[in-house]
Amino acid sequence: MTVRPEPDGVRVLVCAGEFDLDTTGKLAAACDRDAADARLLVLDVTGVTFADSSFLNVLIRLNNSRTLVLAGPLPHQLERLLEMTGALALFSVRDGQTPTACPRQKTAAPSGRVGGALEDDQQPLRPKRER
């Protein structure tokens, strides 16, 4: 995991590899240590190859304690975990955008998803995939 400071108080934490009970503590510690003062925390999850419920727990805790955006596209296994648990709707997910193009604050979207106020150059949240 690496943490990159970006302009305007944005911190980007790049996650790669497997996240389970043995490794999610490092993610939580990195967020608490290196991104505690972030106005916006962006987790780049494109490199996550495996995630279990302990990773989901950390994501939910982070989402409840600060402004959080998951930068995607979401890996298939992570997206499946979020869908199966009903947690996907809790997160703001941005595909292929730079961290500074992420929302500035959380607002309740009409669909009930937590999202952010969009700037003119931003795309709306990626809708859930239909089966």
PDB file of C-alpha atoms in Angstrom:
ATOM      1  CA  MET A   1       0.000   0.000   0.000  1.00  0.00           C
ATOM      2  CA  THR A   2       1.168   3.465  -0.796  1.00  0.00           C
ATOM      3  CA  VAL A   3      -0.317   6.795   0.249  1.00  0.00           C
ATOM      4  CA  ARG A   4      -0.032   9.772  -2.078  1.00  0.00           C
ATOM      5  CA  PRO A   5      -0.909  13.288  -0.952  1.00  0.00           C
ATOM      6  CA  GLU A   6      -2.814  15.216  -3.610  1.00  0.00           C
ATOM      7  CA  PRO A   7      -3.897  18.877  -3.737  1.00  0.00           C
ATOM      8  CA  ASP A   8      -6.702  20.182  -1.531  1.00  0.00           C
ATOM      9  CA  GLY A   9      -6.265  17.669   1.287  1.00  0.00           C
ATOM     10  CA  VAL A  10      -6.922  14.575  -0.811  1.00  0.00           C
ATOM     11  CA  ARG A  11      -5.026  11.405   0.083  1.00  0.00           C
ATOM     12  CA  VAL A  12      -4.901   8.499  -2.351  1.00  0.00           C
ATOM     13  CA  LEU A  13      -4.171   5.095  -0.874  1.00  0.00           C
ATOM     14  CA  VAL A  14      -3.312   2.504  -3.508  1.00  0.00           C
ATOM     15  CA  CYS A  15      -4.347  -1.001  -2.447  1.00  0.00           C
ATOM     16  CA  ALA A  16      -2.875  -4.017  -4.201  1.00  0.00           C
ATOM     17  CA  GLY A  17      -2.908  -7.741  -3.526  1.00  0.00           C
ATOM     18  CA  GLU A  18      -4.946  -9.783  -1.083  1.00  0.00           C
ATOM     19  CA  PHE A  19      -6.793  -8.322   1.896  1.00  0.00           C
ATOM     20  CA  ASP A  20      -7.920 -10.688   4.614  1.00  0.00           C
ATOM     21  CA  LEU A  21      -7.826 -10.905   8.396  1.00  0.00           C
ATOM     22  CA  ASP A  22      -4.013 -11.022   8.356  1.00  0.00           C
ATOM     23  CA  THR A  23      -3.498  -7.952   6.147  1.00  0.00           C
ATOM     24  CA  THR A  24      -6.400  -5.537   6.681  1.00  0.00           C
ATOM     25  CA  GLY A  25      -4.819  -4.229   9.874  1.00  0.00           C
ATOM     26  CA  LYS A  26      -2.064  -2.701   7.746  1.00  0.00           C
ATOM     27  CA  LEU A  27      -4.690  -0.905   5.639  1.00  0.00           C
ATOM     28  CA  ALA A  28      -6.462   0.464   8.710  1.00  0.00           C
ATOM     29  CA  ALA A  29      -3.150   1.565  10.227  1.00  0.00           C
ATOM     30  CA  ALA A  30      -2.061   3.291   7.010  1.00  0.00           C
ATOM     31  CA  CYS A  31      -5.356   5.175   6.840  1.00  0.00           C
ATOM     32  CA  ASP A  32      -5.175   6.200  10.494  1.00  0.00           C
ATOM     33  CA  ARG A  33      -1.498   7.145  10.325  1.00  0.00           C
ATOM     34  CA  ASP A  34      -1.024   8.634   6.854  1.00  0.00           C
ATOM     35  CA  ALA A  35      -4.491   9.861   5.925  1.00  0.00           C
ATOM     36  CA  ALA A  36      -6.017  10.913   9.243  1.00  0.00           C
ATOM     37  CA  ASP A  37      -6.094  14.577   8.227  1.00  0.00           C
ATOM     38  CA  ALA A  38      -7.376  13.953   4.685  1.00  0.00           C
ATOM     39  CA  ARG A  39     -10.354  15.979   3.566  1.00  0.00           C
ATOM     40  CA  LEU A  40     -11.055  13.162   1.112  1.00  0.00           C
ATOM     41  CA  LEU A  41      -9.657   9.638   1.194  1.00  0.00           C
ATOM     42  CA  VAL A  42      -9.513   7.866  -2.144  1.00  0.00           C
ATOM     43  CA  LEU A  43      -8.875   4.122  -2.031  1.00  0.00           C
ATOM     44  CA  ASP A  44      -7.602   2.909  -5.377  1.00  0.00           C
ATOM     45  CA  VAL A  45      -8.855  -0.689  -5.292  1.00  0.00           C
ATOM     46  CA  THR A  46      -8.092  -1.628  -8.899  1.00  0.00           C
ATOM     47  CA  GLY A  47      -5.195  -3.834  -7.774  1.00  0.00           C
ATOM     48  CA  VAL A  48      -7.092  -5.777  -5.099  1.00  0.00           C
ATOM     49  CA  THR A  49      -6.968  -9.469  -6.057  1.00  0.00           C
ATOM     50  CA  PHE A  50      -8.869 -10.829  -3.043  1.00  0.00           C
ATOM     51  CA  ALA A  51     -10.951  -9.275  -0.279  1.00  0.00           C
ATOM     52  CA  ASP A  52     -12.876 -10.891   2.543  1.00  0.00           C
ATOM     53  CA  SER A  53     -15.265  -9.649   5.221  1.00  0.00           C
ATOM     54  CA  SER A  54     -12.440  -8.103   7.254  1.00  0.00           C
ATOM     55  CA  PHE A  55     -11.612  -5.849   4.279  1.00  0.00           C
ATOM     56  CA  LEU A  56     -15.294  -4.983   3.954  1.00  0.00           C
ATOM     57  CA  ASN A  57     -15.368  -4.134   7.660  1.00  0.00           C
ATOM     58  CA  VAL A  58     -12.448  -1.712   7.251  1.00  0.00           C
ATOM     59  CA  LEU A  59     -14.110  -0.108   4.207  1.00  0.00           C
ATOM     60  CA  ILE A  60     -17.357   0.419   6.118  1.00  0.00           C
ATOM     61  CA  ARG A  61     -15.511   1.830   9.135  1.00  0.00           C
ATOM     62  CA  LEU A  62     -13.576   4.242   6.903  1.00  0.00           C
ATOM     63  CA  ASN A  63     -16.726   5.239   5.040  1.00  0.00           C
ATOM     64  CA  ASN A  64     -18.490   5.989   8.340  1.00  0.00           C
ATOM     65  CA  SER A  65     -15.620   8.053   9.727  1.00  0.00           C
ATOM     66  CA  ARG A  66     -14.582  10.238   6.776  1.00  0.00           C
ATOM     67  CA  THR A  67     -15.313  11.147   3.180  1.00  0.00           C
ATOM     68  CA  LEU A  68     -14.285   8.085   1.198  1.00  0.00           C
ATOM     69  CA  VAL A  69     -14.265   7.244  -2.491  1.00  0.00           C
ATOM     70  CA  LEU A  70     -13.381   3.887  -4.015  1.00  0.00           C
ATOM     71  CA  ALA A  71     -11.455   4.455  -7.243  1.00  0.00           C
ATOM     72  CA  GLY A  72     -12.187   1.708  -9.722  1.00  0.00           C
ATOM     73  CA  PRO A  73     -13.057  -0.050 -11.771  1.00  0.00           C
ATOM     74  CA  LEU A  74     -13.817  -2.498  -8.997  1.00  0.00           C
ATOM     75  CA  PRO A  75     -12.144  -5.882  -9.425  1.00  0.00           C
ATOM     76  CA  HIS A  76     -14.743  -8.585 -10.059  1.00  0.00           C
ATOM     77  CA  GLN A  77     -14.253 -10.388  -6.732  1.00  0.00           C
ATOM     78  CA  LEU A  78     -14.506  -7.162  -4.710  1.00  0.00           C
ATOM     79  CA  GLU A  79     -17.565  -6.014  -6.619  1.00  0.00           C
ATOM     80  CA  ARG A  80     -19.149  -9.419  -6.023  1.00  0.00           C
ATOM     81  CA  LEU A  81     -18.417  -9.171  -2.275  1.00  0.00           C
ATOM     82  CA  LEU A  82     -19.985  -5.717  -2.109  1.00  0.00           C
ATOM     83  CA  GLU A  83     -23.029  -6.834  -4.115  1.00  0.00           C
ATOM     84  CA  MET A  84     -23.624 -10.030  -2.158  1.00  0.00           C
ATOM     85  CA  THR A  85     -23.473  -8.237   1.182  1.00  0.00           C
ATOM     86  CA  GLY A  86     -25.622  -5.321   0.021  1.00  0.00           C
ATOM     87  CA  ALA A  87     -22.765  -2.942   0.824  1.00  0.00           C
ATOM     88  CA  LEU A  88     -22.151  -1.623  -2.706  1.00  0.00           C
ATOM     89  CA  ALA A  89     -24.819   1.023  -2.234  1.00  0.00           C
ATOM     90  CA  LEU A  90     -22.918   2.427   0.757  1.00  0.00           C
ATOM     91  CA  PHE A  91     -19.916   3.552  -1.262  1.00  0.00           C
ATOM     92  CA  SER A  92     -19.109   6.231  -3.755  1.00  0.00           C
ATOM     93  CA  VAL A  93     -17.338   4.458  -6.630  1.00  0.00           C
ATOM     94  CA  ARG A  94     -15.552   6.378  -9.360  1.00  0.00           C
ATOM     95  CA  ASP A  95     -14.215   4.611 -12.425  1.00  0.00           C
ATOM     96  CA  GLY A  96     -11.153   6.008 -14.151  1.00  0.00           C
ATOM     97  CA  GLN A  97     -11.177   9.477 -12.620  1.00  0.00           C
ATOM     98  CA  THR A  98      -8.385  11.391 -11.027  1.00  0.00           C
ATOM     99  CA  PRO A  99      -8.619  11.850  -7.257  1.00  0.00           C
ATOM    100  CA  THR A 100      -9.226  15.592  -7.536  1.00  0.00           C
ATOM    101  CA  ALA A 101     -12.323  14.894  -9.649  1.00  0.00           C
ATOM    102  CA  CYS A 102     -13.960  13.007  -6.774  1.00  0.00           C
ATOM    103  CA  PRO A 103     -16.808  14.462  -4.736  1.00  0.00           C
ATOM    104  CA  ARG A 104     -16.088  17.092  -2.145  1.00  0.00           C
ATOM    105  CA  GLN A 105     -18.667  15.957   0.385  1.00  0.00           C
ATOM    106  CA  LYS A 106     -21.140  13.159   0.908  1.00  0.00           C
ATOM    107  CA  THR A 107     -24.756  13.764   0.119  1.00  0.00           C
ATOM    108  CA  ALA A 108     -27.714  11.455  -0.104  1.00  0.00           C
ATOM    109  CA  ALA A 109     -28.354  10.646  -3.736  1.00  0.00           C
ATOM    110  CA  PRO A 110     -31.961  10.157  -4.897  1.00  0.00           C
ATOM    111  CA  SER A 111     -31.343   6.426  -5.216  1.00  0.00           C
ATOM    112  CA  GLY A 112     -30.353   6.231  -1.559  1.00  0.00           C
ATOM    113  CA  ARG A 113     -26.681   5.711  -2.449  1.00  0.00           C
ATOM    114  CA  VAL A 114     -24.140   7.802  -0.701  1.00  0.00           C
ATOM    115  CA  GLY A 115     -22.552   9.969  -3.315  1.00  0.00           C
ATOM    116  CA  GLY A 116     -21.230  13.424  -3.744  1.00  0.00           C
ATOM    117  CA  ALA A 117     -22.111  16.664  -5.349  1.00  0.00           C
ATOM    118  CA  LEU A 118     -20.919  16.481  -8.930  1.00  0.00           C
ATOM    119  CA  GLU A 119     -18.878  19.143 -10.599  1.00  0.00           C
ATOM    120  CA  ASP A 120     -19.673  20.013 -14.226  1.00  0.00           C
ATOM    121  CA  ASP A 121     -16.863  17.794 -15.556  1.00  0.00           C
ATOM    122  CA  GLN A 122     -17.715  14.721 -13.452  1.00  0.00           C
ATOM    123  CA  GLN A 123     -19.578  11.606 -14.412  1.00  0.00           C
ATOM    124  CA  PRO A 124     -22.382  10.256 -12.229  1.00  0.00           C
ATOM    125  CA  LEU A 125     -21.762   7.254 -10.015  1.00  0.00           C
ATOM    126  CA  ARG A 126     -21.454   4.013 -11.906  1.00  0.00           C
ATOM    127  CA  PRO A 127     -24.808   2.245 -11.743  1.00  0.00           C
ATOM    128  CA  LYS A 128     -25.067  -1.297 -10.484  1.00  0.00           C
ATOM    129  CA  ARG A 129     -24.774  -3.938 -13.154  1.00  0.00           C
ATOM    130  CA  GLU A 130     -28.000  -5.595 -14.226  1.00  0.00           C
ATOM    131  CA  ARG A 131     -28.047  -9.366 -14.351  1.00  0.00           C
TER     132      ARG A 131
END
